[in-house]
C-alpha positions as semicolon CSV with decimal commas, in nm:
position;residue;x (nm);y (nm);z (nm)
1;X;0,195;-0,108;2,139
2;X;0,027;-0,262;1,832
3;X;0,219;-0,158;1,522
4;X;0,103;-0,265;1,176
5;X;0,314;-0,240;0,863
6;X;0,119;-0,183;0,540
7;X;0,358;-0,261;0,253
8;X;0,307;-0,181;-0,114
9;X;0,445;-0,003;-0,415
10;X;0,181;0,272;-0,387
11;X;0,247;0,358;-0,750
12;X;0,043;0,571;-0,712
13;X;-0,130;0,581;-0,377
14;X;-0,505;0,559;-0,437
15;X;-0,820;0,642;-0,245
16;X;-0,844;0,269;-0,172
17;X;-0,505;0,273;0,002
18;X;-0,605;0,585;0,195
19;X;-0,931;0,427;0,309
20;X;-0,746;0,121;0,434
21;X;-0,494;0,329;0,633
22;X;-0,771;0,543;0,783
23;X;-0,962;0,234;0,898
24;X;-0,648;0,060;1,024
25;X;-0,552;0,368;1,225
26;X;-0,846;0,295;1,454
27;X;-0,737;-0,066;1,504
28;X;-0,365;-0,018;1,568
29;X;-0,158;0,224;1,773
30;X;0,061;0,294;1,472
31;X;0,036;0,217;1,099
32;X;0,358;0,224;0,903
33;X;0,296;0,266;0,531
34;X;0,600;0,091;0,386
35;X;0,675;0,190;0,027
36;X;0,864;-0,081;-0,159
37;X;1,178;0,080;-0,301
38;X;1,277;-0,156;-0,580
39;X;1,034;-0,422;-0,694
40;X;1,193;-0,615;-0,977
41;X;0,850;-0,749;-1,077
42;X;0,696;-0,405;-1,136
43;X;0,810;-0,097;-1,322
44;X;0,733;0,216;-1,127
45;X;0,597;0,527;-1,294
46;X;0,696;0,735;-0,992
47;X;1,029;0,722;-0,811
48;X;1,051;0,590;-0,457
49;X;1,100;0,944;-0,326
50;X;0,793;1,067;-0,515
51;X;0,581;0,778;-0,388
52;X;0,687;0,842;-0,028
53;X;0,622;1,217;-0,059
54;X;0,277;1,163;-0,212
55;X;0,182;0,911;0,056
56;X;0,297;1,156;0,327
57;X;0,083;1,433;0,174
58;X;-0,222;1,214;0,121
59;X;-0,204;1,059;0,470
60;X;-0,101;1,370;0,665
61;X;-0,443;1,378;0,835
62;X;-0,392;1,030;0,987
63;X;-0,212;1,110;1,311
64;X;-0,080;0,761;1,386
65;X;0,037;0,685;1,031
66;X;0,400;0,705;0,926
67;X;0,537;0,663;0,573
68;X;0,880;0,527;0,487
69;X;1,055;0,331;0,213
70;X;1,223;-0,006;0,249
71;X;1,442;-0,226;0,033
72;X;1,476;-0,546;0,236
73;X;1,273;-0,857;0,297
74;X;0,940;-0,748;0,439
75;X;0,979;-0,966;0,747
76;X;1,315;-0,800;0,823
77;X;1,161;-0,455;0,786
78;X;0,865;-0,546;1,010
79;X;1,102;-0,668;1,282
80;X;1,318;-0,355;1,246
81;X;1,003;-0,147;1,309
82;X;0,933;-0,342;1,631
83;X;0,610;-0,458;1,470
84;X;0,463;-0,804;1,438
85;X;0,166;-0,732;1,211
86;X;0,155;-0,705;0,833
87;X;-0,155;-0,529;0,709
88;X;-0,291;-0,619;0,366
89;X;-0,599;-0,510;0,177
90;X;-0,823;-0,744;-0,016
91;X;-1,038;-0,638;-0,310
92;X;-1,109;-0,963;-0,492
93;X;-1,087;-1,340;-0,459
94;X;-0,778;-1,326;-0,681
95;X;-0,617;-1,092;-0,426
96;X;-0,693;-1,344;-0,153
97;X;-0,518;-1,630;-0,333
98;X;-0,202;-1,426;-0,385
99;X;-0,210;-1,273;-0,036
100;X;-0,272;-1,614;0,123
101;X;0,052;-1,743;-0,032
102;X;0,245;-1,433;0,076
103;X;0,114;-1,460;0,431
104;X;0,221;-1,824;0,445
105;X;0,570;-1,746;0,316
106;X;0,612;-1,455;0,557
107;X;0,500;-1,682;0,841
108;X;0,766;-1,938;0,739
109;X;1,029;-1,663;0,742
110;X;0,924;-1,529;1,083
111;X;0,675;-1,712;1,303
112;X;0,625;-1,404;1,524
113;X;0,466;-1,202;1,244
114;X;0,092;-1,219;1,178
115;X;-0,083;-1,098;0,863
116;X;-0,412;-0,915;0,906
117;X;-0,644;-0,863;0,609
118;X;-0,893;-0,579;0,571
119;X;-1,154;-0,591;0,300
120;X;-1,164;-0,287;0,075
121;X;-1,464;-0,063;0,117
122;X;-1,725;-0,164;-0,141
123;X;-1,700;0,167;-0,327
124;X;-1,319;0,132;-0,349
125;X;-1,292;-0,231;-0,465
126;X;-1,243;-0,148;-0,831
127;X;-0,960;0,098;-0,770
128;X;-0,609;-0,025;-0,846
129;X;-0,288;0,164;-0,916
130;X;-0,250;-0,030;-1,240
131;X;-0,590;0,086;-1,369
132;X;-0,528;0,444;-1,256
133;X;-0,206;0,455;-1,461
134;X;-0,374;0,298;-1,767
135;X;-0,662;0,547;-1,753
136;X;-0,418;0,838;-1,714
137;X;-0,205;0,720;-2,009
138;X;-0,517;0,729;-2,226
139;X;-0,601;1,082;-2,103
140;X;-0,891;0,957;-1,893
141;X;-1,014;1,120;-1,576
142;X;-0,863;0,971;-1,258
143;X;-0,992;1,229;-1,007
144;X;-1,236;0,981;-0,852
145;X;-0,958;0,736;-0,768
146;X;-0,673;0,951;-0,633
147;X;-0,612;1,288;-0,467
148;X;-0,542;1,607;-0,666
149;X;-0,172;1,597;-0,576
150;X;-0,153;1,242;-0,710
151;X;-0,334;1,343;-1,030
152;X;-0,071;1,613;-1,086
153;X;0,219;1,376;-1,015
154;X;0,087;1,109;-1,252
155;X;0,003;1,359;-1,530
156;X;0,356;1,503;-1,505
157;X;0,509;1,157;-1,550
158;X;0,291;1,034;-1,835
């Protein structure tokens, strides 16, 4: 069974994330959307529980997707899930440089784990959680970037 783990803060989950999971669901038997619980490098607008619940709602139509939170090294979590694939999305060249380093480090930590990159759909390349939050904070319209349930969750927090 080919199991891929798609890690991220998903703060909030965007249409770009959803597109990636939908496409990956056709490539793997199971896609585990792994919500990072505590990332000391980022401040989260939404709690871990909220991010997991939103991801579950948004991805409920993807039959072979599962959402859960984790708070360990990614390689440990991947092994715990009986997976050996880390799925990452790429939007820009800058993403590639960062992801290339992460893939190398994860490979050093566990040689059995491969990282697979999927390019973002062209119409989703500009979407990022960071921009969605900035637009929402300035009372801008974010409906084109996230689902209605995510719009409500973000508006309630900001």
